[in-house]
Coordinates of C-alpha atoms and ligand atoms in Angstrom, one line a residue:
M1 CA 60.7 -66.7 27.1
A2 CA 63.4 -64.2 26.7
K3 CA 63.9 -62.1 29.9
E4 CA 62.9 -58.5 30.0
V5 CA 66.2 -56.5 29.7
R6 CA 65.9 -53.1 31.5
K7 CA 68.6 -50.5 31.5
R8 CA 70.1 -50.2 34.9
V9 CA 70.6 -46.6 35.8
L10 CA 72.4 -44.9 38.6
V11 CA 71.3 -41.5 39.8
T12 CA 73.6 -40.1 42.4
G13 CA 72.0 -37.1 44.4
G14 CA 68.6 -39.0 43.5
A15 CA 67.0 -37.7 46.6
G16 CA 67.5 -34.2 45.6
F17 CA 65.4 -31.8 43.8
L18 CA 66.5 -32.5 40.3
G19 CA 67.5 -36.1 41.1
S20 CA 64.1 -37.0 42.3
H21 CA 62.3 -35.9 39.2
L22 CA 65.0 -37.6 37.1
C23 CA 64.5 -41.0 39.0
T24 CA 60.6 -40.4 38.3
R25 CA 61.0 -40.0 34.7
L26 CA 63.5 -42.8 34.3
L27 CA 61.3 -45.2 35.8
R28 CA 58.6 -44.0 33.8
E29 CA 60.7 -44.7 30.7
G30 CA 61.2 -48.3 31.8
C31 CA 64.5 -48.2 33.5
D32 CA 65.8 -49.9 36.8
V33 CA 66.8 -47.0 38.9
L34 CA 69.2 -46.9 41.5
C35 CA 69.1 -43.8 43.7
V36 CA 72.2 -43.1 45.7
D37 CA 72.2 -40.3 48.1
N38 CA 73.9 -39.3 51.5
Y39 CA 70.9 -37.1 52.4
F40 CA 72.8 -34.1 53.1
T41 CA 70.6 -31.8 51.3
G42 CA 68.3 -34.6 49.8
R43 CA 64.9 -35.8 51.6
R44 CA 63.2 -39.1 51.6
A45 CA 59.9 -37.1 51.0
N46 CA 61.2 -36.4 47.6
I47 CA 61.4 -40.2 46.7
F48 CA 58.5 -41.5 49.0
H49 CA 56.2 -41.9 45.9
L50 CA 58.8 -44.2 44.3
L51 CA 59.5 -46.6 47.2
D52 CA 56.7 -49.1 46.1
D53 CA 58.1 -49.3 42.7
P54 CA 59.9 -52.8 42.1
H55 CA 62.3 -51.2 39.7
F56 CA 63.4 -48.6 42.1
E57 CA 66.0 -49.0 44.6
T58 CA 67.6 -46.7 47.1
M59 CA 71.1 -46.6 48.7
R60 CA 72.6 -44.3 51.5
H61 CA 76.2 -43.4 50.3
D62 CA 78.5 -40.7 50.0
I63 CA 80.1 -40.6 46.6
T64 CA 83.4 -39.5 48.0
F65 CA 83.8 -43.3 48.8
P66 CA 84.2 -45.9 46.2
L67 CA 81.1 -47.7 44.9
Y68 CA 81.2 -51.0 43.2
L69 CA 78.0 -52.1 41.5
E70 CA 76.9 -53.3 38.0
I71 CA 75.3 -50.3 36.0
D72 CA 74.6 -49.3 32.4
E73 CA 74.3 -45.3 32.6
I74 CA 75.2 -43.0 35.5
Y75 CA 73.7 -39.5 35.9
N76 CA 76.2 -37.8 38.5
L77 CA 74.0 -35.2 40.3
A78 CA 75.3 -35.4 43.9
C79 CA 76.3 -32.1 45.0
P80 CA 74.8 -29.6 47.1
A81 CA 73.4 -26.8 44.8
S82 CA 72.3 -23.8 46.6
P83 CA 75.0 -21.4 48.3
I84 CA 73.8 -21.7 51.6
H85 CA 74.2 -25.5 51.6
Y86 CA 77.7 -25.8 49.5
R87 CA 79.2 -23.0 51.8
F88 CA 78.1 -24.9 54.9
D89 CA 81.1 -27.5 54.4
P90 CA 83.1 -26.1 51.6
V91 CA 85.8 -28.7 51.8
Q92 CA 83.2 -31.5 51.5
T93 CA 81.5 -29.7 48.6
T94 CA 84.8 -29.7 46.7
K95 CA 85.3 -33.4 47.7
T96 CA 82.0 -34.4 46.3
S97 CA 82.6 -32.9 43.1
V98 CA 86.2 -33.8 42.6
I99 CA 86.6 -37.1 44.5
G100 CA 83.0 -38.1 43.7
A101 CA 83.6 -37.6 40.1
I102 CA 86.6 -39.6 40.1
N103 CA 84.7 -42.4 41.8
M104 CA 81.8 -42.3 39.3
L105 CA 84.3 -42.2 36.2
G106 CA 86.3 -45.1 37.8
L107 CA 83.0 -47.0 38.2
A108 CA 82.1 -46.0 34.6
K109 CA 85.6 -47.2 33.3
R110 CA 85.0 -50.6 35.0
T111 CA 81.4 -51.2 34.0
K112 CA 81.8 -49.5 30.5
A113 CA 78.8 -47.5 31.5
K114 CA 77.8 -44.1 29.9
V115 CA 78.2 -41.2 32.5
L116 CA 76.7 -37.7 32.7
Q117 CA 77.8 -35.1 34.8
A118 CA 75.5 -32.4 36.2
S119 CA 77.7 -29.2 35.8
T120 CA 76.6 -25.7 36.2
S121 CA 76.5 -22.4 34.8
E122 CA 78.6 -21.2 37.9
V123 CA 81.6 -22.6 35.7
Y124 CA 81.3 -19.3 33.8
G125 CA 81.6 -17.1 37.2
D126 CA 80.7 -13.6 37.0
P127 CA 80.7 -13.5 33.0
E128 CA 81.7 -10.6 30.9
V129 CA 80.1 -12.4 27.7
H130 CA 76.4 -12.6 27.4
P131 CA 74.6 -14.7 26.9
Q132 CA 77.1 -17.5 27.7
T133 CA 78.1 -20.0 25.0
E134 CA 79.8 -23.1 25.8
D135 CA 83.1 -21.9 24.6
Y136 CA 83.4 -19.0 26.9
R137 CA 85.9 -20.0 29.5
G138 CA 84.3 -18.1 32.3
R139 CA 85.5 -15.6 35.0
V140 CA 85.6 -17.4 38.3
N141 CA 87.2 -16.1 41.4
P142 CA 89.3 -19.2 42.6
L143 CA 89.5 -17.8 46.3
G144 CA 86.0 -16.6 46.9
P145 CA 83.2 -18.1 48.8
R146 CA 81.6 -19.7 45.6
A147 CA 84.9 -21.2 44.7
C148 CA 84.4 -24.5 46.3
Y149 CA 81.4 -25.1 44.1
D150 CA 82.6 -23.4 41.0
E151 CA 86.2 -24.8 40.8
G152 CA 84.9 -28.3 42.1
K153 CA 82.5 -28.2 39.3
R154 CA 85.2 -27.1 36.7
C155 CA 87.7 -29.7 37.8
A156 CA 84.9 -32.3 37.5
E157 CA 84.5 -31.2 33.8
T158 CA 88.2 -31.6 33.4
L159 CA 88.2 -35.0 34.9
F160 CA 85.2 -36.1 32.5
F161 CA 87.3 -34.9 29.5
D162 CA 90.6 -36.4 30.8
Y163 CA 88.8 -39.9 31.3
R164 CA 87.4 -39.7 27.8
R165 CA 90.8 -38.9 26.2
Q166 CA 92.7 -41.2 28.2
H167 CA 90.5 -44.1 29.0
G168 CA 88.0 -44.1 26.0
L169 CA 85.1 -43.4 28.3
R170 CA 81.5 -42.4 26.9
T171 CA 81.0 -39.0 28.8
K172 CA 78.7 -36.2 28.6
V173 CA 78.7 -32.8 30.4
A174 CA 75.5 -30.9 31.0
R175 CA 75.9 -27.2 32.2
I176 CA 72.7 -26.4 34.1
F177 CA 71.4 -23.0 34.5
N178 CA 68.9 -21.9 37.3
T179 CA 66.0 -24.5 37.5
Y180 CA 63.1 -24.4 39.7
G181 CA 60.0 -26.4 40.6
P182 CA 58.3 -28.7 43.0
R183 CA 60.6 -30.3 45.5
M184 CA 63.1 -27.4 45.6
H185 CA 64.2 -27.2 49.3
P186 CA 62.2 -24.6 51.1
E187 CA 65.2 -23.6 53.1
D188 CA 67.7 -23.6 50.4
G189 CA 67.9 -19.9 50.0
R190 CA 67.4 -19.7 46.1
V191 CA 65.6 -16.8 45.0
V192 CA 62.4 -18.8 43.5
S193 CA 61.8 -20.8 46.7
N194 CA 62.6 -17.9 48.9
F195 CA 60.1 -15.5 47.2
I196 CA 57.6 -18.2 47.1
V197 CA 57.7 -19.3 50.7
Q198 CA 58.1 -15.6 51.8
A199 CA 55.0 -14.7 49.8
L200 CA 52.9 -17.8 51.1
R201 CA 54.0 -16.8 54.7
C202 CA 53.2 -13.2 54.2
E203 CA 56.6 -12.4 55.1
Q204 CA 58.6 -9.5 53.4
L205 CA 60.3 -10.7 50.0
T206 CA 64.1 -10.2 50.2
V207 CA 65.6 -8.7 47.1
F208 CA 69.3 -8.7 47.3
G209 CA 70.9 -5.5 45.5
D210 CA 68.7 -3.4 43.6
G211 CA 66.9 -6.3 42.1
R212 CA 68.2 -5.3 38.6
Q213 CA 70.5 -8.5 38.4
T214 CA 69.1 -11.0 35.9
R215 CA 68.7 -14.8 35.9
A216 CA 67.0 -17.0 33.6
F217 CA 64.7 -19.9 35.1
C218 CA 63.9 -23.2 33.6
Y219 CA 61.2 -25.5 34.8
V220 CA 62.3 -28.6 35.9
D221 CA 60.4 -30.8 33.5
D222 CA 62.1 -29.1 30.8
L223 CA 65.5 -29.5 32.4
I224 CA 65.0 -33.2 33.1
D225 CA 64.1 -33.7 29.4
G226 CA 67.4 -32.0 28.3
L227 CA 69.3 -34.4 30.5
I228 CA 67.6 -37.5 29.2
R229 CA 68.2 -36.3 25.5
L230 CA 71.9 -35.6 26.2
M231 CA 72.2 -39.1 27.8
A232 CA 70.5 -40.5 24.5
S233 CA 72.7 -38.5 22.1
P234 CA 75.4 -40.1 20.0
D235 CA 78.7 -41.0 21.8
E236 CA 80.5 -38.3 20.0
E237 CA 78.3 -35.7 21.6
T238 CA 80.2 -35.0 24.7
G239 CA 79.0 -31.6 25.6
P240 CA 79.5 -29.4 27.3
V241 CA 75.9 -28.2 26.5
N242 CA 74.1 -25.5 28.2
L243 CA 70.5 -26.5 29.4
G244 CA 68.5 -23.5 30.8
N245 CA 65.9 -21.2 29.7
P246 CA 67.0 -18.3 27.7
V247 CA 64.3 -16.0 28.8
E248 CA 66.0 -13.4 31.1
V249 CA 64.2 -11.9 34.2
R250 CA 65.2 -9.4 36.7
V251 CA 65.2 -10.5 40.3
G252 CA 63.0 -7.6 41.1
E253 CA 60.4 -8.5 38.4
L254 CA 60.4 -12.0 39.4
A255 CA 59.2 -10.9 43.1
E256 CA 56.6 -8.8 41.4
V257 CA 55.4 -11.8 39.4
I258 CA 55.3 -14.1 42.4
L259 CA 53.2 -11.5 44.6
G260 CA 50.8 -11.3 41.6
L261 CA 50.4 -15.1 41.3
T262 CA 50.3 -15.8 45.0
G263 CA 47.9 -12.9 45.6
S264 CA 50.2 -12.3 48.7
R265 CA 50.1 -8.8 50.4
S266 CA 53.8 -9.1 51.3
S267 CA 56.0 -6.2 50.7
I268 CA 59.6 -6.3 49.2
V269 CA 62.7 -5.4 51.3
Y270 CA 66.1 -4.8 49.9
R271 CA 69.0 -6.6 51.3
P272 CA 72.7 -6.3 50.6
L273 CA 74.1 -8.3 47.4
P274 CA 76.1 -11.3 48.6
A275 CA 79.9 -11.4 47.4
D276 CA 80.6 -12.5 43.8
D277 CA 76.7 -12.4 43.0
P278 CA 76.8 -12.5 39.1
V279 CA 75.2 -9.4 37.6
Q280 CA 73.8 -11.2 34.7
R281 CA 73.2 -14.7 33.6
C282 CA 71.4 -16.2 30.7
P283 CA 72.3 -19.3 28.6
D284 CA 73.0 -19.5 25.0
I285 CA 71.0 -22.7 24.1
S286 CA 71.9 -23.0 20.3
R287 CA 74.1 -26.1 20.8
A288 CA 71.3 -27.9 22.8
R289 CA 68.8 -26.8 20.1
E290 CA 71.1 -28.1 17.3
V291 CA 72.4 -31.3 18.9
L292 CA 69.5 -32.4 21.1
G293 CA 66.5 -30.8 19.4
W294 CA 65.8 -29.4 22.8
E295 CA 64.5 -25.9 24.1
P296 CA 62.2 -25.2 27.1
Q297 CA 58.5 -25.5 26.7
V298 CA 57.2 -24.4 29.8
Q299 CA 56.4 -20.5 30.5
L300 CA 57.7 -18.8 33.7
Q301 CA 54.2 -18.2 34.8
D302 CA 52.9 -21.7 34.3
G303 CA 56.1 -23.2 35.8
L304 CA 55.7 -20.8 38.9
R305 CA 51.9 -21.8 39.3
H306 CA 53.0 -25.5 39.9
T307 CA 55.9 -24.6 42.1
I308 CA 53.4 -22.3 44.3
A309 CA 50.9 -25.1 44.5
Y310 CA 53.5 -27.5 45.6
F311 CA 54.8 -25.2 48.4
A312 CA 51.2 -24.3 49.3
E313 CA 50.6 -28.0 50.0
T314 CA 53.7 -28.8 51.8
L315 CA 54.1 -25.9 54.0
T316 CA 51.1 -26.4 55.9
Ligands
NAD401 P1 69.8 -30.8 45.6 O1 70.8 -30.1 46.7 O2 68.6 -30.9 45.9 O3 70.5 -32.3 45.3 C1 71.8 -32.8 45.4 C2 71.6 -34.1 46.1 O4 72.9 -34.6 46.2 C3 71.1 -34.2 47.5 O5 70.1 -35.1 47.5 C4 72.2 -34.4 48.4 O6 71.8 -35.0 49.4 C5 73.1 -35.2 47.5 N1 74.5 -35.4 47.9 C6 75.4 -34.2 48.2 N2 76.7 -34.6 48.4 C7 76.5 -36.0 48.4 C8 77.5 -37.0 48.5 N3 78.7 -36.6 48.7 N4 77.2 -38.2 48.2 C9 75.9 -38.5 47.9 N5 75.0 -37.5 47.8 C10 75.3 -36.3 48.0 O7 70.4 -30.0 44.1 P2 69.8 -29.9 43.0 O8 69.2 -28.6 42.6 O9 68.8 -31.2 42.7 O10 71.0 -30.3 42.0 C11 71.5 -31.4 41.4 C12 72.8 -31.3 40.7 O11 72.6 -30.2 39.7 C13 74.0 -30.7 41.4 O12 75.0 -31.4 40.9 C14 74.0 -29.3 41.1 O13 75.3 -28.7 41.2 C15 73.3 -29.4 39.7 N6 72.9 -28.0 39.4 C16 71.6 -27.5 39.7 C17 71.0 -26.4 39.4 C18 69.7 -26.0 40.0 O14 69.3 -24.7 39.4 N7 69.0 -26.7 40.6 C19 71.8 -25.5 38.6 C20 73.0 -25.9 38.1 C21 73.5 -27.2 38.6
UDP402 N1 85.9 -46.9 41.8 C1 84.7 -47.1 42.2 N2 83.8 -48.2 41.6 C2 84.5 -48.9 40.7 C3 85.7 -48.5 40.2 C4 86.4 -47.7 40.6 O1 84.1 -46.4 43.1 O2 83.8 -49.8 40.3 C5 86.9 -45.8 42.2 C6 88.0 -46.2 42.9 O3 88.0 -45.7 44.3 C7 89.1 -45.6 42.1 C8 88.3 -44.4 41.4 O4 87.0 -45.1 41.2 O5 90.0 -45.2 42.9 C9 89.1 -44.1 40.1 O6 89.1 -45.5 39.4 P1 90.3 -45.6 38.3 O7 90.1 -46.9 37.6 O8 90.4 -44.4 37.3 O9 91.6 -45.4 39.0 P2 92.4 -46.4 40.0 O10 91.6 -47.6 40.4 O11 93.6 -46.6 38.9 O12 92.8 -45.6 41.2
UDP403 N1 68.2 -13.5 45.5 C1 67.6 -12.5 46.1 N2 66.8 -13.0 47.1 C2 66.9 -14.0 47.6 C3 67.6 -15.0 47.2 C4 68.4 -14.7 46.2 O1 67.6 -11.5 45.5 O2 66.0 -14.2 48.8 C5 68.9 -13.2 44.2 C6 70.6 -13.5 44.4 O3 71.3 -12.5 45.1 C7 71.0 -13.8 42.9 C8 69.7 -14.2 42.3 O4 68.4 -14.0 43.4 O5 71.2 -12.5 42.2 C9 69.6 -15.8 42.1 O6 70.0 -16.3 43.2 P1 70.0 -18.0 43.5 O7 70.8 -18.1 44.8 O8 68.7 -18.3 43.2 O9 70.9 -18.4 42.4 P2 72.4 -17.9 41.7 O10 72.8 -16.7 42.4 O11 73.3 -19.3 42.1 O12 72.1 -18.0 40.2

């Protein structure tokens, strides 16, 4: 009888917010999944529900060190994503993006695996083009407090394109915009988790600046669907491709919506805007629509309801 052949997929950062959802989805699709994580911001609780699955394996490892194994596809998500976490050890953040990318590309080169990089809208910096298309080259301050993340991710993109040109690798780059959902880290300082946690704890909601800056929030299930579609796309489809929800919301409005959905009686307090905080951010997802047939399906209110339910359960 022919042995069942399952795709072997490596997810770096698999115990993180996005990584844990990706592992869950890949297992559901019939893959063998190896989650590699150093647990800097990831948590065992995020993958607890997968530990009994015979097709799931997890390994504590820091991707700034080489990794030798046999694999068919690599999703490279390892990297702290929230400003609080990536600024905690900025040198390690750059190392994770740059040396981590080199190691994952080296691994892909040896095993001939397909490799996908989780890049970010931060490569556009504080943009003067709006909404951002993939050909916009960005406005990043290379010396500022966000630079370890932004420039690290930019360099990782460069490496992905150079390994492709120089070594013929099958590479893909996704530029992820603000994503939210269950399993966000409650202390990571992101606006959605902060506001929900504050509302549920009846603390004041901290709006930075005047709250008129905008972001566009994508629900995690939509985002994971975009990553899977990009990986499955033809080899010529290298990206970069923006993945995010193009519905723009002011931060102040988000606070009001979360107060409404939680029924919280918390008030709003205004705090200074952090350095280099982009005024506006919204993806142009024409390319994702065209080449991946992808666009977000989940409305903000629905996604927020799921996220609030998760925090209400875990914050007890
Ligand atoms: P997260 O912090 O929850 O997950 C990152 C994971 O990587 C964690 O589990 C962490 O422990 C692990 N990690 C960090 N450094 C590592 C290292 N050196 N070796 C091994 N593991 C390491 O963040 P997330 O929101 O799930 O983000 C995942 C990826 O998506 C990141 O690369 C991030 O830059 C990117 N991204 C996320 C968003 C978003 O809105 N969540 C937006 C843009 C880009
Ligand atoms: N690497 C790895 N796993 C592998 C193959 C390579 O972690 O299976 C790492 C290794 O540390 C190497 C890096 O990836 O330095 C880049 O590999 P590449 O083949 O591009 O470079 P070289 O081996 O020539 O330095
Ligand atoms: N923000 C806020 N209050 C908070 C956390 C964040 O007003 O408690 C603002 C922040 O200044 C930014 C926006 O919300 O303008 C999104 O911040 P986040 O850190 O979630 O994402 P990023 O800045 O990386 O898009």
